[in-house]
Every structure is written in structure tokens, then in C-alpha cells.
mmCIF file of C-alpha atoms and ligand atoms in Angstrom:
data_model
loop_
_atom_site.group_PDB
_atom_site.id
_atom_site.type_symbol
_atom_site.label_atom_id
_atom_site.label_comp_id
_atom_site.label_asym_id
_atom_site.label_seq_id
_atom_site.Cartn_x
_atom_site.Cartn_y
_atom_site.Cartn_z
ATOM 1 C CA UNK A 1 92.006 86.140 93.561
ATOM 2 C CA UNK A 2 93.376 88.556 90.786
ATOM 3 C CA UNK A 3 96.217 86.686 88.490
ATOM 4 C CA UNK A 4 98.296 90.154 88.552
ATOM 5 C CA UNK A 5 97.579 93.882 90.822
ATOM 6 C CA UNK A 6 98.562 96.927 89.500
ATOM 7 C CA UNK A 7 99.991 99.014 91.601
ATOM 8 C CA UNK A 8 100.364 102.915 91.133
ATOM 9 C CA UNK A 9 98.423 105.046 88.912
ATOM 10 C CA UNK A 10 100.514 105.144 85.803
ATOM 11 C CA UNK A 11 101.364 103.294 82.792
ATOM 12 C CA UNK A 12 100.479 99.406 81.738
ATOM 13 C CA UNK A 13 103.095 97.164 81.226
ATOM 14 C CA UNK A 14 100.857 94.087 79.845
ATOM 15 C CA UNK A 15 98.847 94.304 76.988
ATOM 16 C CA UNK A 16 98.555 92.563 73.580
ATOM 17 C CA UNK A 17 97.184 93.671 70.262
ATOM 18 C CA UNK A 18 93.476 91.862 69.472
ATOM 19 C CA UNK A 19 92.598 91.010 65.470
ATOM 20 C CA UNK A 20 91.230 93.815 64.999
ATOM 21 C CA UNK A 21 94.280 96.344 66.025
ATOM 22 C CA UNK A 22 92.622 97.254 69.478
ATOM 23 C CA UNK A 23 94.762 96.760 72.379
ATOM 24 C CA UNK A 24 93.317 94.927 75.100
ATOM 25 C CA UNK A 25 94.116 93.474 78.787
ATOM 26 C CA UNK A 26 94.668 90.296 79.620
ATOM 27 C CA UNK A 27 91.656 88.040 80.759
ATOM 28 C CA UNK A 28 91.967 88.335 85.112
ATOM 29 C CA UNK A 29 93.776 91.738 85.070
ATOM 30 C CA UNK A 30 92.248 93.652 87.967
ATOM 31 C CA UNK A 31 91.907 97.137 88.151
ATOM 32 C CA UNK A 32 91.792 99.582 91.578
ATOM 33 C CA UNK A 33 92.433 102.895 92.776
ATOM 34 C CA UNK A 34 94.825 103.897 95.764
ATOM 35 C CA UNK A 35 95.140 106.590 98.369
ATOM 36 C CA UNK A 36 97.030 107.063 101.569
ATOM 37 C CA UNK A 37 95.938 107.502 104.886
ATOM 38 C CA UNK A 38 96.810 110.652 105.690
ATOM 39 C CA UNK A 39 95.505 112.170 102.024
ATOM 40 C CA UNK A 40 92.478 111.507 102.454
ATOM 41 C CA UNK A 41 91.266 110.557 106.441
ATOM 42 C CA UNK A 42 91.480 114.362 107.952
ATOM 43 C CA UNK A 43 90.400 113.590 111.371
ATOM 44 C CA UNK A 44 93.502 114.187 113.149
ATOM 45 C CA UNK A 45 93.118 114.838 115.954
ATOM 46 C CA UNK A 46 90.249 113.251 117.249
ATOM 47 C CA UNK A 47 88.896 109.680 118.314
ATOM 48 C CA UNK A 48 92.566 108.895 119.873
ATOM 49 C CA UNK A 49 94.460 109.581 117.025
ATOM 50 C CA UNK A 50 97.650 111.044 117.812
ATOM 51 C CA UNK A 51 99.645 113.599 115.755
ATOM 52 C CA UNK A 52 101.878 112.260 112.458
ATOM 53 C CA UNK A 53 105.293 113.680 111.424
ATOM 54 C CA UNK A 54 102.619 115.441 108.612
ATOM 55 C CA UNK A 55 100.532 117.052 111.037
ATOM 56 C CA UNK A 56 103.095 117.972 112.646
ATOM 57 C CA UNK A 57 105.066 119.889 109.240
ATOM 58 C CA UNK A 58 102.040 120.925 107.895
ATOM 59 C CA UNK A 59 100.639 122.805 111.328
ATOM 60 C CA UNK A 60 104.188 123.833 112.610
ATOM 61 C CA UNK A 61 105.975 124.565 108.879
ATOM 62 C CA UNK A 62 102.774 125.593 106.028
ATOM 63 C CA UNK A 63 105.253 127.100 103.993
ATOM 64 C CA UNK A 64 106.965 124.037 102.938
ATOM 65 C CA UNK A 65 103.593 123.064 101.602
ATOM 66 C CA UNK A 66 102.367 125.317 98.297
ATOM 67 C CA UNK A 67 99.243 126.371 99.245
ATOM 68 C CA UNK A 68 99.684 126.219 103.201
ATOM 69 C CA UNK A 69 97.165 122.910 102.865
ATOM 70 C CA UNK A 70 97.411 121.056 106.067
ATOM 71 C CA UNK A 71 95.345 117.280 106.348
ATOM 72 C CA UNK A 72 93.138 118.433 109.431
ATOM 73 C CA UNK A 73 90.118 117.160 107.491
ATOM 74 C CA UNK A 74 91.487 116.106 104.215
ATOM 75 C CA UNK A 75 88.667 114.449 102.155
ATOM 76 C CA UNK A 76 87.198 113.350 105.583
ATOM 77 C CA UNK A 77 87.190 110.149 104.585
ATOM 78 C CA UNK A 78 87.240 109.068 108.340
ATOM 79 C CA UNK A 79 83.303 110.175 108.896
ATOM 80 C CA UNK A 80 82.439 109.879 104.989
ATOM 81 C CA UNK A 81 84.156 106.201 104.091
ATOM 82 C CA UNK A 82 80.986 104.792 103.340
ATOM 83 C CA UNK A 83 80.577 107.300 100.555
ATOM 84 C CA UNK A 84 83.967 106.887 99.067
ATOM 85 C CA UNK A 85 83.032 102.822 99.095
ATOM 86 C CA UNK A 86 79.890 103.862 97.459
ATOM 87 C CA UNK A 87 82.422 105.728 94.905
ATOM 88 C CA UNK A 88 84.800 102.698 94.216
ATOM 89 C CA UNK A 89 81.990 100.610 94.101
ATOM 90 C CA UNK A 90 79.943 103.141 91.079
ATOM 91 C CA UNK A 91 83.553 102.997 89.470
ATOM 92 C CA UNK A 92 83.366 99.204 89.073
ATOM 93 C CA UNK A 93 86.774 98.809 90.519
ATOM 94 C CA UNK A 94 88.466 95.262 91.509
ATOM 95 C CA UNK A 95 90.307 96.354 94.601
ATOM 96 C CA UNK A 96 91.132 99.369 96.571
ATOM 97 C CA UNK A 97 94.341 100.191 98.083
ATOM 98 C CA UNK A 98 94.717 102.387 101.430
ATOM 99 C CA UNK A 99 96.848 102.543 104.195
ATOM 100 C CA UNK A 100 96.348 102.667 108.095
ATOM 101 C CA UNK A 101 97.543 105.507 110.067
ATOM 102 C CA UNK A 102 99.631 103.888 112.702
ATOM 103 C CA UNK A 103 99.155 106.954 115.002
ATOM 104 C CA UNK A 104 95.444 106.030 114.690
ATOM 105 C CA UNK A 105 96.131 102.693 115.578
ATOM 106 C CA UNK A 106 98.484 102.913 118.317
ATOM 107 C CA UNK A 107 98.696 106.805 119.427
ATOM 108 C CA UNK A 108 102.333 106.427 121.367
ATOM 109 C CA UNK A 109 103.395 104.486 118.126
ATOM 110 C CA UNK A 110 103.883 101.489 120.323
ATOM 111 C CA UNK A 111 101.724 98.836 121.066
ATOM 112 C CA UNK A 112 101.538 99.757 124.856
ATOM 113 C CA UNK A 113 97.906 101.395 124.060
ATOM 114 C CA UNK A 114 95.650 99.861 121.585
ATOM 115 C CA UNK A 115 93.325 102.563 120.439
ATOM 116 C CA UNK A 116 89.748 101.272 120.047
ATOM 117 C CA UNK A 117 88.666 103.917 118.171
ATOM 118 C CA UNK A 118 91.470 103.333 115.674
ATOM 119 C CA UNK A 119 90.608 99.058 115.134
ATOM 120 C CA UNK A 120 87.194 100.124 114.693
ATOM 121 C CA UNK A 121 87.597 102.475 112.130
ATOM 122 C CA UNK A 122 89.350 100.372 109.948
ATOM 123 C CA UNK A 123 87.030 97.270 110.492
ATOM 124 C CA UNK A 124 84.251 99.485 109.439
ATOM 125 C CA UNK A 125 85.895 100.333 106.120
ATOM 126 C CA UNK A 126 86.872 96.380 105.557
ATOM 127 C CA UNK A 127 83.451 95.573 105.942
ATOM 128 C CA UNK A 128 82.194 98.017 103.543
ATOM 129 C CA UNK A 129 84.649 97.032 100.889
ATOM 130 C CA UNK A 130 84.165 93.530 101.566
ATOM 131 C CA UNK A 131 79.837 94.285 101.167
ATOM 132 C CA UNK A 132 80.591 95.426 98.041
ATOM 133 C CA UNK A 133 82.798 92.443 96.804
ATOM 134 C CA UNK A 134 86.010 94.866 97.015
ATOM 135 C CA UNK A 135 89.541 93.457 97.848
ATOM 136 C CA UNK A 136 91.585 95.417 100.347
ATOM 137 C CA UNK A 137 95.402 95.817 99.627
ATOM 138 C CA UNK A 138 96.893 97.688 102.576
ATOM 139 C CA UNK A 139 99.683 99.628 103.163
ATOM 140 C CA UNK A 140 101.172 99.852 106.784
ATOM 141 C CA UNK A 141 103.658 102.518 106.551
ATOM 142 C CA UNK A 142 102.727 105.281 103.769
ATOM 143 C CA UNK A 143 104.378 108.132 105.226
ATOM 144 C CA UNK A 144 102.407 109.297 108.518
ATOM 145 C CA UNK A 145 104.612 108.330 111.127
ATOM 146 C CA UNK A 146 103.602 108.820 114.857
ATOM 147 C CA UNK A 147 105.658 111.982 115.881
ATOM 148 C CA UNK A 148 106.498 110.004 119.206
ATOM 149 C CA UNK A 149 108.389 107.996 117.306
ATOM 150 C CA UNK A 150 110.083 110.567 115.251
ATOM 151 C CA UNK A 151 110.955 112.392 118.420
ATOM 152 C CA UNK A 152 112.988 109.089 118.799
ATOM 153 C CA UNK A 153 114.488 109.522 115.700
ATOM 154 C CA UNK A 154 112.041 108.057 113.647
ATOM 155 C CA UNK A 155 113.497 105.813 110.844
ATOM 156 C CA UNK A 156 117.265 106.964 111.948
ATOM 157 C CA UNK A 157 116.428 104.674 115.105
ATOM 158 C CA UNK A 158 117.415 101.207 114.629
ATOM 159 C CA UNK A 159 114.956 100.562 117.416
ATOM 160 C CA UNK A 160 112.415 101.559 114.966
ATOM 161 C CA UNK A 161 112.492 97.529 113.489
ATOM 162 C CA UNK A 162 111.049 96.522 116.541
ATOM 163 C CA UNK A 163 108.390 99.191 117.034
ATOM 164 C CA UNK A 164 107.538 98.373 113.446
ATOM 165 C CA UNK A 165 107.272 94.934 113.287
ATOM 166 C CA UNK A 166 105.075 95.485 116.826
ATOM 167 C CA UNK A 167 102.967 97.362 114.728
ATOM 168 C CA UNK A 168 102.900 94.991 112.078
ATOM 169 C CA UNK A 169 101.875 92.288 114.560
ATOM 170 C CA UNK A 170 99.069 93.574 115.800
ATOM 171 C CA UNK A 171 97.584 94.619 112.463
ATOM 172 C CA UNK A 172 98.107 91.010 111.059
ATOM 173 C CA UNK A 173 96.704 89.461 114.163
ATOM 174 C CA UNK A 174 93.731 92.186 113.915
ATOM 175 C CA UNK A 175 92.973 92.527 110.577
ATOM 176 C CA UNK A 176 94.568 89.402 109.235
ATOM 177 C CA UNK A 177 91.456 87.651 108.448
ATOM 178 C CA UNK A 178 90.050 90.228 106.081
ATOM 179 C CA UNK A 179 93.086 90.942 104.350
ATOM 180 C CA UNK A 180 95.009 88.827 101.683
ATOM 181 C CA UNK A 181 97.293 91.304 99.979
ATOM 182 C CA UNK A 182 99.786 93.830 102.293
ATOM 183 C CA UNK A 183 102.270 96.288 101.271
ATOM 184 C CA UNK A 184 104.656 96.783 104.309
ATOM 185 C CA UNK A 185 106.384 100.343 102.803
ATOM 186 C CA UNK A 186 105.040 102.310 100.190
ATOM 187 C CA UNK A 187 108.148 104.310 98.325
ATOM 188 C CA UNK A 188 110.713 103.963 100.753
ATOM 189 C CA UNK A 189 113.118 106.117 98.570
ATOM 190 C CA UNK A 190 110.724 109.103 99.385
ATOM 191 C CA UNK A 191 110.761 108.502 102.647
ATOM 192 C CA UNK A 192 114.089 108.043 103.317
ATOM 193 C CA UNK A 193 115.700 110.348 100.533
ATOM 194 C CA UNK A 194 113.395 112.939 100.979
ATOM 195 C CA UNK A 195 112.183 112.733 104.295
ATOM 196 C CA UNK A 196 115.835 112.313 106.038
ATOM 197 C CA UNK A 197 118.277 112.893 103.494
ATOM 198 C CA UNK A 198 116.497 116.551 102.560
ATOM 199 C CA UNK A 199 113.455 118.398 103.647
ATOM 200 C CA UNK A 200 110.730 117.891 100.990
ATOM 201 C CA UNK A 201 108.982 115.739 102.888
ATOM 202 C CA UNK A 202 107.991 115.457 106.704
ATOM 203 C CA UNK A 203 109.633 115.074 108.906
ATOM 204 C CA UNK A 204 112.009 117.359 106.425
ATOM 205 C CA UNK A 205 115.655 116.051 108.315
ATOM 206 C CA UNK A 206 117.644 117.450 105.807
ATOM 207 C CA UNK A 207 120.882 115.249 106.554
ATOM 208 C CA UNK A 208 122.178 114.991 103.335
ATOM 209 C CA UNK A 209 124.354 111.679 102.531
ATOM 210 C CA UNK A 210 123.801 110.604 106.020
ATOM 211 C CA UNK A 211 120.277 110.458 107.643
ATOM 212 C CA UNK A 212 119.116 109.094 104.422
ATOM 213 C CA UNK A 213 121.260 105.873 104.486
ATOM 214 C CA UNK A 214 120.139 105.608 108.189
ATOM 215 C CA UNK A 215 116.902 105.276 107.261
ATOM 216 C CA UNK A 216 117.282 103.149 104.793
ATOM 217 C CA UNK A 217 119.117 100.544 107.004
ATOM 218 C CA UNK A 218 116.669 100.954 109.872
ATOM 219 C CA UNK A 219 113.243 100.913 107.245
ATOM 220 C CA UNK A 220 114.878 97.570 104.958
ATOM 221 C CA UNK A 221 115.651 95.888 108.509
ATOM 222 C CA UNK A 222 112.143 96.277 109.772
ATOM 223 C CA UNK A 223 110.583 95.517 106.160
ATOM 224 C CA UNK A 224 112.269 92.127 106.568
ATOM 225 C CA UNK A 225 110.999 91.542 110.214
ATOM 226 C CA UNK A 226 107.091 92.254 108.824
ATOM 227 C CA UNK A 227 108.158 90.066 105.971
ATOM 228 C CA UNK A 228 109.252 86.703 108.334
ATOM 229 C CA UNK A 229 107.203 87.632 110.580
ATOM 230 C CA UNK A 230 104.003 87.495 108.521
ATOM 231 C CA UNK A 231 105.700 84.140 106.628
ATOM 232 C CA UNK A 232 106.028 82.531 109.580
ATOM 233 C CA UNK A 233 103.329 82.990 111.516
ATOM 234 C CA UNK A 234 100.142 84.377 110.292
ATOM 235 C CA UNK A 235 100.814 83.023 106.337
ATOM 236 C CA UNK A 236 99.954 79.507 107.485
ATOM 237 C CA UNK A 237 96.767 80.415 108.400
ATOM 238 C CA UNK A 238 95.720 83.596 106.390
ATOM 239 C CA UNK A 239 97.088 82.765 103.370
ATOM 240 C CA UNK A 240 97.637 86.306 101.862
ATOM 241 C CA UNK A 241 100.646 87.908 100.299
ATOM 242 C CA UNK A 242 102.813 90.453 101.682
ATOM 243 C CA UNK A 243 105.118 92.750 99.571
ATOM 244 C CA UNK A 244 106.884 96.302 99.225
ATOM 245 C CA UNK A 245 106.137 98.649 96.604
ATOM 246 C CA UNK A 246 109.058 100.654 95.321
ATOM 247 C CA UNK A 247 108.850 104.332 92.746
ATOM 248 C CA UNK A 248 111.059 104.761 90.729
ATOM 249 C CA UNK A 249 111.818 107.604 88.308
ATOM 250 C CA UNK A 250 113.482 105.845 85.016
ATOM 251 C CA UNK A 251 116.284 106.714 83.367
ATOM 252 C CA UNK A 252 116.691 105.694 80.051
ATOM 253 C CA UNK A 253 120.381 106.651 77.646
ATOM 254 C CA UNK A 254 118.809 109.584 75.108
ATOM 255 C CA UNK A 255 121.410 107.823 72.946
ATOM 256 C CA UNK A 256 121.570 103.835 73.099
ATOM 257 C CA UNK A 257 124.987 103.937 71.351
ATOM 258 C CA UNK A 258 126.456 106.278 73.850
ATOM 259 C CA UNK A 259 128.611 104.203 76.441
ATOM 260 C CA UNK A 260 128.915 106.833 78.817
ATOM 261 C CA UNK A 261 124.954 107.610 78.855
ATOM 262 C CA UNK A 262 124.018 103.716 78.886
ATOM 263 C CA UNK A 263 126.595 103.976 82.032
ATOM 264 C CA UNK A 264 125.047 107.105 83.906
ATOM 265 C CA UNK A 265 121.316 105.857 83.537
ATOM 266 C CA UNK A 266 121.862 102.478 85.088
ATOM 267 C CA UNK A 267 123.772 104.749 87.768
ATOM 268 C CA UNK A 268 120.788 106.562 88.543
ATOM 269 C CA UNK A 269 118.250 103.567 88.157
ATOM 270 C CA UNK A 270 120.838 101.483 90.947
ATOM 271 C CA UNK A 271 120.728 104.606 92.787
ATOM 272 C CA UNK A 272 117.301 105.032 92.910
ATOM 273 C CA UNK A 273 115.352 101.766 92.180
ATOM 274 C CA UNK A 274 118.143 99.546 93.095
ATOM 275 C CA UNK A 275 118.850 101.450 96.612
ATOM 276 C CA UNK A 276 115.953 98.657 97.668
ATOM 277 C CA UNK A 277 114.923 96.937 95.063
ATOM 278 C CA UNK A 278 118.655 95.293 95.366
ATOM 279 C CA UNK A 279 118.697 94.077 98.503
ATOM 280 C CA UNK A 280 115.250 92.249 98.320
ATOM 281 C CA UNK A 281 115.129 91.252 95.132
ATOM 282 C CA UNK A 282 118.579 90.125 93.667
ATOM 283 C CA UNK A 283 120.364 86.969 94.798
ATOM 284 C CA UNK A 284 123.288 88.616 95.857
ATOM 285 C CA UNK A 285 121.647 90.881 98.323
ATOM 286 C CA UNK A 286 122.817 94.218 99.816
ATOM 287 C CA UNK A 287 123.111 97.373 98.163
ATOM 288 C CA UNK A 288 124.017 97.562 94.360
ATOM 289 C CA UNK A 289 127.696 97.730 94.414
ATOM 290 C CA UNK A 290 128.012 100.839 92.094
ATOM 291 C CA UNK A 291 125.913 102.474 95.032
ATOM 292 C CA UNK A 292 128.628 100.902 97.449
ATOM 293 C CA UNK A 293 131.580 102.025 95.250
ATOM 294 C CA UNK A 294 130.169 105.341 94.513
ATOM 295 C CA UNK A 295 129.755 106.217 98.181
ATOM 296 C CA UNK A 296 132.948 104.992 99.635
ATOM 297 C CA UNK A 297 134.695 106.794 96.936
ATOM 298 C CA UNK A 298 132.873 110.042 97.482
ATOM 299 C CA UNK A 299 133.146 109.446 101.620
ATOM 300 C CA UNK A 300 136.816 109.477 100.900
ATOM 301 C CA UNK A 301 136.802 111.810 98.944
ATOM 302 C CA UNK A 302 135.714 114.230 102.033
ATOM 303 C CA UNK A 303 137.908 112.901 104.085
ATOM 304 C CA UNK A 304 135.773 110.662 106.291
ATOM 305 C CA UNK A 305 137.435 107.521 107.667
ATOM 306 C CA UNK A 306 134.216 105.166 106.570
ATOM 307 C CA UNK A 307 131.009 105.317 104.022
ATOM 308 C CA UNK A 308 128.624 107.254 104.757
ATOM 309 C CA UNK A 309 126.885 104.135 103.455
ATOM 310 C CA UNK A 310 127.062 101.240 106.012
ATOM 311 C CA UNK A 311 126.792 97.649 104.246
ATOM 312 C CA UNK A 312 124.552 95.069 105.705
ATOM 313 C CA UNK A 313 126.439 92.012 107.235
ATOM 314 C CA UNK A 314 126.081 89.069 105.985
ATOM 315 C CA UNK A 315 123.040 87.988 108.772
ATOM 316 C CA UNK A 316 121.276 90.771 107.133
ATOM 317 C CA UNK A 317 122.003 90.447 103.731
ATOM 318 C CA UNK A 318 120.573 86.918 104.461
ATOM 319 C CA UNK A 319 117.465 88.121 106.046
ATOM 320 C CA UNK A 320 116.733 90.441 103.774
ATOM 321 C CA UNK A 321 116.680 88.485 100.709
ATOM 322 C CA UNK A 322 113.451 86.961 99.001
ATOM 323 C CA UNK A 323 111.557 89.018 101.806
ATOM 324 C CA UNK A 324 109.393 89.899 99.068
ATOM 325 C CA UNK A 325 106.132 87.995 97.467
ATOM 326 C CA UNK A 326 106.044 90.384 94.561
ATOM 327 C CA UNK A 327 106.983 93.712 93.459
ATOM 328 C CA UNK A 328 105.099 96.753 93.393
ATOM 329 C CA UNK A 329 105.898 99.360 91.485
ATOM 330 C CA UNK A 330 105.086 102.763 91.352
ATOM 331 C CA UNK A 331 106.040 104.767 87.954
ATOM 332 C CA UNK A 332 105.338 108.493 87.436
ATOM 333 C CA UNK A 333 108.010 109.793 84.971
ATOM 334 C CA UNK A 334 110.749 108.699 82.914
ATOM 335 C CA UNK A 335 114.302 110.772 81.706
ATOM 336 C CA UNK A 336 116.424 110.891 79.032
ATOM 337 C CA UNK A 337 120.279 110.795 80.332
ATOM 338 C CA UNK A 338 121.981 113.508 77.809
ATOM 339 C CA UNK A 339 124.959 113.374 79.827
ATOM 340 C CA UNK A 340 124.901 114.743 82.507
ATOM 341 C CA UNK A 341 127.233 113.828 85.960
ATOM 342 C CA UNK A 342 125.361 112.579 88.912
ATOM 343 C CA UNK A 343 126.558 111.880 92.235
ATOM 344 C CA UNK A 344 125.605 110.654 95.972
HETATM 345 C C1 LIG B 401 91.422 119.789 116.380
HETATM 346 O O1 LIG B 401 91.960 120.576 115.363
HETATM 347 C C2 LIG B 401 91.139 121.621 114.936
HETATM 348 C C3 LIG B 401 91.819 122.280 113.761
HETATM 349 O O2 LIG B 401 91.806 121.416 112.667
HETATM 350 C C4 LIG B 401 90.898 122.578 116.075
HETATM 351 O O3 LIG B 401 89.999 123.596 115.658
HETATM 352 C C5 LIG B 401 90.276 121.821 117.249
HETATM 353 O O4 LIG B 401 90.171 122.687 118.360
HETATM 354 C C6 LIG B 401 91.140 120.632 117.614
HETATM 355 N N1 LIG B 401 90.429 119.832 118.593
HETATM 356 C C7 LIG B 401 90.998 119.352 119.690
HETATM 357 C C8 LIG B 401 90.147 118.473 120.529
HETATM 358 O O5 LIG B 401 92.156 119.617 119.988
HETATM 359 C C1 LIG B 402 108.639 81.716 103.997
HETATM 360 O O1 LIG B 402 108.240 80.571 104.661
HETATM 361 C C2 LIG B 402 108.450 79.357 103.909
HETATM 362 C C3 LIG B 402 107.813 78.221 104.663
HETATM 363 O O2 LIG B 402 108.331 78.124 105.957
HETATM 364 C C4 LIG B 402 109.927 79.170 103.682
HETATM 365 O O3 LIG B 402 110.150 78.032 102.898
HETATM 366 C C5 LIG B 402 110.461 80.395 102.969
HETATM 367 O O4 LIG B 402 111.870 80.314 102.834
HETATM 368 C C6 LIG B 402 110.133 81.676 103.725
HETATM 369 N N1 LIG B 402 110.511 82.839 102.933
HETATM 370 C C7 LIG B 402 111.538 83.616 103.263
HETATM 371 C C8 LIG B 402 111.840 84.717 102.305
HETATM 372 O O5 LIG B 402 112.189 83.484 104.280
#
């Protein structure tokens, strides 16, 4: 078992400088790769696999996508995983993290029909990590949700907690055994910021200030249900580790001595790290409160009678807390604040 994962692609946060000026990792630091289910399986409509909020974009919308690319086949990695093993392997990496496609899995999106197809697939590509000494982290949710369930509103559906955590279930109880490290989201800002509070990514909702704090209600809720449920039930006996991993663009204050910049970045860092990082991570739970002020004021500000930002209540808060067994964090870029005004 590695003493610390790395998650994301970007920059090291451990390191220490050796006698002779080299830097070096830590003894036990474990290096690995990730990709998502729907980058790289193609496949999409075959073997039972039903059709993701991505298929759906990419087939019904190309233009939102640069070059019109669609993940019909993707890198195939759905016929040709034994050759991307054979890949991870040659690289010499620790672990490898993927994610499922729940649509493969369970083609209404609810556990009413288990497809075989789908459990097979996936076993297939345990057991050829496993051959070649390769530890599995998965991600359940990156992304590719079953468009059945998006025709139900997707992540705006509280229902959605249960569906998920159904989901969750029957992964644990099915794949349990060869996995030790989960991830139940991967970047739930981008899924809920972009995804249903604009259109850059599927299922493109656009419902700016509102559908994105929907979703982020429904997808924290149903995080915490995986969490407990996991905890409680198959922890005892499986002994792995279940977390959340959480991007975040940094802001940093081009000017440390400038109150009003040192103000705006950790704005924008509540606003976009803290949105769930808060909730999970802090003792207080719920939503940073600048993210709570700053909403209410700007709800008011329109005239509404309430946020557009409901608070958890206290059962919630409660639940949500600690619902985490570490942090994963994905980094891509970091900006200097010169001063500018942001704003929910
Ligand atoms: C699957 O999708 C491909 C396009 O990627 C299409 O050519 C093919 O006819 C589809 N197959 C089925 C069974 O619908
Ligand atoms: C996980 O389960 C353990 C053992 O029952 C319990 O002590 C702990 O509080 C649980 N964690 C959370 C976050 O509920």
C-alpha cells in the first residue's frame, strides 16, 4: 500500500533537496497515470451500453466540441485494454486510475438491469492490472452520466442521491474485493459549474446561478451516501479507502501587501475550491460563508425573496462532514489576482 497517491497530472507538492542539490521524492511515493471512462473506452453503443449525457452532446451538438470529435471509439480502450495495461505496465507505473461508465454498468442508470457485459468488462481490466502488480484507483462518477437519468434532471434531481448511491452499491459489492482506493466524484465544480450552471460541458444546462447550486446540493448529498455507505458496510471487510477529488484553479494576490487582492483571491479559492472542499473537509461544515454571504447578497440584490444558494440543514451539514478519507486534488493552473471584481 502506497504511503501517499498523487492524484492529477500536474505539479508535486513533496519533495526535498538530497546532498548533492538534486531534488528527489520521498521513499514510498507512488506514481500513476489517469484517464476517464468516456476518453478513452469508445464503444458506445454496443455490448449494452447505453448512451451518456457526452454521447449524447457530442452526436446531437459537434459544434460545442472544437474539432466536431465525438467518443464513438475514442482510444478503443474497451476491445484494446490489454494493450493499454501492456502500456502502464512498459511505463513502470505504481497505479492506474480510471473510471467506470455507469451507463455501461447499469444502461437505465438504475440498478433495475445489471448489464453483464458491463461487470465483465471491468473485471477483465482489474485482472489485467492486478497480473501486472498494478493498483486500481477508481472513479465512479467522471462525467458520463446515463442520459436516462439526465432526462430526469440529472444532478438537479435530488432523487439522483439515491440512484447514485444504488450505483455505488453495486460496484462496491461487485468490485469491492479488487479495489482498495475509490474516488466517488472526480471535479465536481466542472460538473456542476460547467455542466449546469453554463454549457461547456454536457449536458451544457446553462442555468446560470441556479442549476449549478442544484447540482451541487444533489452531487455533495449523494457523495456522502457513497461515503457512509462504503464506511459502514463494505469498509469492515474490504478495507480500502474512499475519497473525492476536487480541481481547483488557484488564485494567488499578484501583490501580498495588497489587502484588497489578498481579499479577492481567497474569494475565488472559497468560491471555487471551497464550494466542496468546505463542506467535507472543515469542521464547521456547509458552504464557506463568504460563498453564503456573497450569494444572498447578490440574490437580493435581483430581487429574489431567497438565495439562489440553499444552505444544508444541520442533518446534512452533519452528514456531510469527515465523509472524506483523503483529498484529491487536481491542479492545472494558477492566477495572479491584479484586482479585478468577481462575482456569483
Ligand atoms: C453505433 O454507432 C456507430 C457510429 O459510431 C454506427 O455506425 C453504428 O451503426 C451504431 N451501431 C448500432 C448497433 O446502433
Ligand atoms: C466511519 O465508520 C467509523 C466506524 O464505524 C466511524 O467511527 C466513523 O465516524 C465513520 N466516519 C464517518 C465520516 O462517518
Amino acid at each position: 500500500m502506497p504511503h501517499s497517491v498523487l492524484i492529477g497530472f500536474a505539479v508535486l507538492v513533496i519533495c526535498h533537496t538530497s546532498q548533492a542539490g538534486y531534488t528527489k521524492f520521498p521513499d514510498g511515493f507512488t506514481f500513476g497515470v489517469a484517464t476517464a471512462a468516456h476518453q478513452i473506452e469508445g464503444a458506445w453503443n454496443v455490448s449494452g451500453k447505453s448512451e451518456n449525457v457526452w454521447d449524447r452532446l457530442s452526436h446531437t451538438r459537434p459544434e460545442m466540441i472544437a474539432d466536431g470529435t465525438n467518443g464513438d471509439i475514442a482510444c478503443d480502450s474497451y476491445n484494446r485494454y490489454r494493450e493499454d495495461v501492456e502500456e502502464l505496465a512498459y511505463m513502470g507505473v505504481d497505479f492506474y486510475r480510471f473510471s467506470f461508465s455507469w451507463a455501461r454498468i447499469l444502461p437505465s442508470g438504475r440498478v433495475d438491469f445489471v448489464n453483464p457485459d458491463g461487470i465483465r468488462y471491468y473485471h477483465d481490466l482489474l485482472d489485467a492490472l492486478a497480473e501486472k502488480n498494478i493498483e486500481p484507483l477508481v472513479t465512479l462518477f467522471h462525467w458520463d452520466l446515463p442520459q436516462t437519468l439526465q432526462d430526469l434532471g440529472g444532478w438537479a434531481n435530488p432523487k439522483m442521491v439515491d440512484y447514485f448511491r444504488d450505483y455505488a452499491d453495486l460496484c462496491f459489492k461487485e468490485f469491492g474485493g479488487k479495489i482498495k482506493s475509490w474516488i466517488a466524484f472526480n471535479e465536481p465544480y466542472e460538473i456542476c459549474e460547467d455542466a449546469y450552471g453554463d454549457e461547456k460541458k454536457a449536458p451544457a444546462i446553462d442555468s446560470h446561478g441556479v442549476g449549478n447550486y442544484l447540482c451541487s446540493d444533489t452531487l455533495l448529498k449523494a457523495h456522502a451516501e457513497a461515503y457512509h455507505l462504503y464506511n459502514e458496510t463494505y469498509r469492515p471487510t474490504q478495507n480500502g479507502r474512499i475519497m473525492i477529488s476536487i480541481n481547483s484553479i488557484w488564485y494567488e494576490p499578484s501583490d501580498t501587501n495588497n489587502a484588497e487582492q489578498v481579499t479577492l483571491a481567497e474569494v475565488a479559492n472559497q468560491f471555487k475550491f471551497g464550494w466542496f472542499a468546505h463542506p467535507i473537509f472543515t469542521e464547521e461544515g456547509g458552504y464557506p460563508s463568504v460563498m453564503v454571504e456573497n450569494v444572498a447578497q447578490q440574490s437580493a440584490a435581483e430581487g429574489l425573496p431567497k438565495s439562489r444558494l440553499e444552505q444544508f440543514d444541520q442533518y446534512w451539514i452533519d452528514r456531510i462532514k469527515g465523509t472524506s478519507d483523503f483529498l484529491g486534488i487536481n491542479h492545472y493552473t494558477t492566477h495572479l489576482i491584479t484586482g479585478a471584481r468577481c462575482g456569483p
